[in-house]
Amino acid sequence: MNIVPICEKDFHQFWPEFEAIIQAQETYAYEPHMTYLEAYTLWCEVPQVCFVAKEGETILGSYFLKANGMGPSSHICNCGYMVSSNARGKGVARALCEHSQEMGRSLGYTAMQFNAVVSTNTVAVTLWQKLGFAIVGTIPNAYKHGKLGYVNTYVMHKVL
Amino acid sequence: MNIVPICEKDFHQFWPEFEAIIQAQETYAYEPHMTYLEAYTLWCEVPQVCFVAKEGETILGSYFLKANGMGPSSHICNCGYMVSSNARGKGVARALCEHSQEMGRSLGYTAMQFNAVVSTNTVAVTLWQKLGFAIVGTIPNAYKHGKLGYVNTYVMHKVL
């Protein structure tokens, strides 16, 4: 697996996976029917950096990293991760998260924060906890899950 | 006191107060040296609505309201409030917050969330608690306070 800066061709290839993830409405607080260009802007252009995990020409997943706040809170970064459906359970999310922590440190951030981890996404919650993130907040009914209705979200945090 | 939609002339008049608040680095996670235009965009244009509290031609304070999340989290709104230095202790923040809750309800939001209330801003924390907001998260050392160094921030939440 190689983790390299994303290019538009990569995102184009990844777009069906991205679209399936947001349309499921189980993990991301994104507009489920956003356009390709809106998604590209949000995932690849607004963030400070964006990477893609590849095996040969196959896209395994992607993550972005950006500052979570401005000015007095600009020492904390924020990331989002997505893994392709046929690449799950193979350590891709862990590899992306570990890469992002190294990247965050090298960009001068001293902590990483996830603002809205869907509480029912136990695979993610458990993995982030294994990687040293703590649940530091619980927002009641903050996410309208595609199958389960309103569920809580967690704020998770780790010192880098 | 009248609370009315902000116009650019109002923001121009309010700008010295806004600038003093962000430069103090005690309450807002904004770039302390942002320009007038950056501040105008952030406070008045990016949000869904922005209001100003006036007594005659004097600006007492201002608030913005916007969605706190997209798609499955778009039922929660977020606000920011600022009160002019010579209008503090007169119930302006309370009036702005009560107005914003009514506005949030009328725009269809079912909850309000503050993402980064600086824990040492006890006047604000206490007022939000009086108005029914709960601390649902504590982010360690998330804010570099101008006088106190790194302090915690709170996530606060209220069902509307």
XYZ file of C-alpha atoms in Angstrom:
320
model
C 0.000 0.000 0.000
C 1.275 3.460 -0.945
C -0.131 6.604 0.621
C 0.454 9.556 -1.685
C -0.985 13.048 -2.266
C -4.296 12.775 -4.108
C -4.685 14.001 -7.689
C -7.967 14.716 -9.443
C -7.712 11.484 -11.427
C -7.530 9.555 -8.141
C -10.582 11.323 -6.760
C -12.469 10.649 -9.979
C -11.708 6.956 -9.574
C -12.683 7.072 -5.880
C -15.928 9.035 -6.480
C -18.309 6.007 -6.683
C -17.041 4.869 -3.265
C -17.317 8.402 -1.865
C -20.832 8.749 -3.244
C -21.939 5.382 -1.795
C -20.554 6.369 1.629
C -22.335 9.729 1.813
C -25.574 8.352 0.347
C -25.717 5.600 2.983
C -25.898 8.340 5.662
C -24.303 6.141 8.272
C -20.926 7.758 8.874
C -20.536 11.227 7.322
C -22.398 14.470 7.986
C -22.194 15.457 4.331
C -25.015 16.331 1.962
C -25.895 12.850 0.652
C -26.543 14.130 -2.864
C -23.702 16.587 -3.279
C -22.198 16.824 -6.737
C -18.811 15.521 -7.820
C -17.395 19.040 -7.864
C -18.775 19.877 -4.418
C -17.250 16.685 -3.063
C -13.912 17.340 -4.765
C -13.811 20.854 -3.284
C -14.770 19.661 0.194
C -12.441 16.661 0.327
C -9.456 17.689 -1.782
C -9.343 21.479 -2.053
C -10.611 23.051 1.181
C -8.353 20.884 3.413
C -4.663 21.616 3.877
C -3.598 18.230 2.475
C -5.364 15.180 1.038
C -3.901 11.700 0.528
C -4.937 8.504 -1.160
C -3.970 4.905 -0.349
C -3.229 2.827 -3.438
C -2.370 -0.762 -4.244
C -1.054 -0.535 -7.783
C -3.759 1.470 -9.564
C -6.515 0.497 -7.107
C -7.714 3.166 -4.677
C -8.039 1.680 -1.191
C -9.045 4.819 0.642
C -8.399 8.489 1.247
C -8.051 11.062 4.000
C -7.844 14.834 4.353
C -6.176 16.925 7.037
C -6.918 20.537 7.930
C -6.789 22.909 10.884
C -9.748 22.331 13.194
C -9.815 25.947 14.337
C -8.298 29.339 13.655
C -5.972 31.592 15.632
C -5.828 30.440 19.284
C -7.111 26.973 18.272
C -4.982 26.484 15.171
C -2.711 23.943 16.924
C -5.378 21.238 16.562
C -5.919 19.466 13.249
C -8.927 17.574 11.954
C -9.086 14.618 9.567
C -11.647 12.592 7.668
C -11.071 9.065 6.368
C -12.847 6.882 3.839
C -12.045 3.290 2.853
C -13.220 1.636 -0.361
C -15.884 -1.006 0.196
C -13.780 -3.908 -1.103
C -10.734 -2.844 0.935
C -12.330 -2.887 4.395
C -11.004 -5.015 7.254
C -7.473 -4.882 5.852
C -5.930 -2.194 8.025
C -6.398 0.624 5.536
C -8.110 2.976 8.023
C -5.407 2.307 10.582
C -2.668 2.999 8.012
C -4.408 6.213 6.913
C -4.860 7.400 10.498
C -1.252 6.641 11.433
C -0.070 8.457 8.291
C -2.282 11.428 9.122
C -0.898 11.655 12.668
C 2.657 11.751 11.300
C 1.546 14.348 8.752
C -0.164 16.410 11.457
C 2.971 16.387 13.599
C 5.181 17.346 10.662
C 2.841 20.259 9.849
C 3.249 21.515 13.416
C -0.047 20.420 14.966
C 0.053 19.230 18.577
C -3.336 17.513 18.716
C -5.955 15.934 16.456
C -9.712 16.201 16.907
C -12.653 14.466 15.226
C -15.789 16.548 15.660
C -18.544 14.110 14.756
C -17.798 10.386 14.935
C -21.156 8.640 14.585
C -21.596 6.587 17.765
C -23.063 3.602 15.916
C -19.968 3.409 13.674
C -18.360 1.085 16.213
C -15.642 -0.091 13.818
C -14.343 3.470 13.613
C -14.870 4.341 17.283
C -13.016 1.207 18.410
C -10.167 1.759 15.975
C -9.686 5.402 16.981
C -9.651 4.350 20.639
C -7.020 1.684 19.877
C -4.964 4.391 18.183
C -5.075 6.566 21.307
C -8.066 8.823 20.720
C -10.376 9.529 23.658
C -14.080 10.347 23.553
C -14.153 13.860 25.040
C -17.738 14.739 24.170
C -21.079 13.191 23.261
C -23.591 15.205 21.235
C -27.106 13.830 21.742
C -29.021 12.857 18.587
C -26.634 14.835 16.434
C -26.812 12.508 13.414
C -29.841 11.247 11.488
C -28.667 7.750 10.577
C -30.005 6.313 7.316
C -31.265 3.170 9.049
C -31.372 3.897 12.794
C -32.787 7.422 13.005
C -31.221 9.947 15.374
C -28.048 8.724 17.058
C -25.329 10.407 19.117
C -22.005 11.621 17.786
C -18.693 11.697 19.638
C -15.980 14.294 19.768
C -12.670 12.390 19.837
C -9.257 13.831 20.621
C -5.607 12.806 20.776
C -2.449 14.692 21.700
C 0.077 14.189 18.883
C -32.950 47.440 22.301
C -33.803 46.387 18.747
C -32.390 43.220 17.204
C -32.400 43.531 13.425
C -30.625 41.955 10.434
C -27.110 43.379 10.135
C -26.104 45.632 7.234
C -22.560 46.425 6.168
C -22.769 49.887 7.742
C -23.587 48.244 11.093
C -20.627 45.875 10.817
C -18.364 48.774 9.896
C -19.463 50.557 13.065
C -19.023 47.357 15.107
C -15.599 46.505 13.655
C -13.447 48.192 16.391
C -15.286 46.083 18.998
C -14.943 42.938 16.882
C -11.236 43.609 16.363
C -10.629 44.199 20.086
C -12.413 40.928 20.935
C -10.411 38.774 18.514
C -7.114 40.495 19.320
C -7.579 39.834 23.051
C -7.575 36.070 22.260
C -9.692 35.260 25.268
C -12.989 34.124 23.760
C -12.885 33.511 19.982
C -10.877 31.024 17.942
C -10.474 33.501 15.110
C -7.282 34.749 13.510
C -6.495 37.702 15.805
C -5.239 39.856 12.945
C -7.790 39.054 10.265
C -8.753 41.915 7.974
C -12.028 43.797 7.970
C -13.151 41.985 4.832
C -12.224 38.548 6.205
C -14.185 39.326 9.368
C -17.174 40.634 7.406
C -17.222 37.467 5.291
C -16.864 35.168 8.302
C -19.418 36.904 10.529
C -21.987 38.320 8.089
C -21.757 36.446 4.788
C -20.857 32.796 5.440
C -23.583 32.332 8.111
C -27.228 31.820 7.220
C -28.338 34.952 9.109
C -26.614 37.699 11.094
C -28.263 40.172 13.482
C -27.243 43.261 15.357
C -28.595 44.672 18.635
C -29.030 48.445 18.569
C -30.063 51.173 20.999
C -30.816 54.065 18.681
C -27.723 54.222 16.445
C -25.439 52.522 18.996
C -24.408 48.930 18.280
C -24.715 46.849 21.452
C -23.743 43.501 19.988
C -24.189 41.011 17.187
C -24.726 37.330 16.493
C -24.672 34.951 13.550
C -26.551 31.688 13.037
C -25.671 28.893 10.635
C -26.040 25.134 10.263
C -23.497 23.313 12.416
C -23.326 20.348 10.069
C -24.449 19.135 6.671
C -26.842 16.411 5.543
C -27.612 14.070 8.462
C -26.483 16.737 10.966
C -28.161 19.740 9.375
C -30.849 19.881 12.100
C -28.382 21.487 14.531
C -27.506 25.163 14.266
C -24.510 27.055 15.568
C -24.235 30.665 16.735
C -21.590 33.156 17.751
C -22.251 36.249 19.880
C -20.294 39.420 20.578
C -21.227 42.285 22.887
C -19.726 45.780 22.677
C -17.390 46.573 25.573
C -19.509 49.425 26.945
C -22.718 47.381 26.738
C -21.643 44.430 28.881
C -23.532 43.364 31.997
C -26.801 44.724 30.623
C -28.426 41.565 29.355
C -27.390 42.004 25.723
C -25.871 38.505 25.384
C -28.963 36.964 26.955
C -31.232 38.919 24.569
C -29.114 37.904 21.562
C -29.094 34.234 22.598
C -32.850 34.166 23.211
C -33.426 35.851 19.835
C -31.121 33.333 18.150
C -32.988 30.389 19.671
C -36.295 31.734 18.342
C -34.629 32.312 14.965
C -33.175 28.801 14.983
C -36.578 27.278 15.712
C -38.243 29.348 13.003
C -35.594 28.214 10.497
C -36.404 24.590 11.338
C -33.470 23.667 13.562
C -34.192 21.351 16.495
C -31.000 21.929 18.484
C -28.213 24.471 18.947
C -24.552 23.662 19.505
C -21.551 25.795 20.462
C -18.356 24.031 19.432
C -15.689 25.915 21.345
C -16.744 27.892 24.414
C -13.520 28.890 26.156
C -13.720 27.369 29.647
C -12.229 30.450 31.319
C -14.979 32.641 29.817
C -17.107 31.960 32.882
C -19.522 34.814 32.158
C -20.492 33.112 28.904
C -20.438 29.538 30.254
C -22.681 30.501 33.193
C -25.099 32.435 30.996
C -25.434 29.610 28.468
C -26.076 27.181 31.324
C -28.774 29.502 32.738
C -30.331 29.541 29.280
C -30.515 25.750 29.202
C -27.310 24.737 27.443
C -25.394 21.733 28.787
C -21.666 21.078 28.593
C -21.534 17.887 26.512
C -17.814 17.850 25.822
C -14.494 19.192 27.103
C -11.571 19.552 24.703
C -8.285 19.621 26.623
C -6.003 22.623 25.996
C -7.904 23.497 22.833
C -7.471 27.278 23.150
C -4.293 29.327 23.584
C -5.604 32.124 25.811
C -3.912 35.518 25.429
C -3.165 35.738 29.147
C -3.545 32.215 30.586
C -1.897 29.973 27.997
C -3.597 26.737 26.950
C -7.071 26.271 28.433
C -9.928 23.833 27.756
C -12.914 24.532 25.566
C -16.430 23.207 26.025
C -18.938 21.866 23.541
C -22.356 23.124 24.667
C -25.740 21.944 23.410
C -29.429 22.679 23.825
C -32.530 21.101 22.311
C -34.635 23.914 20.833
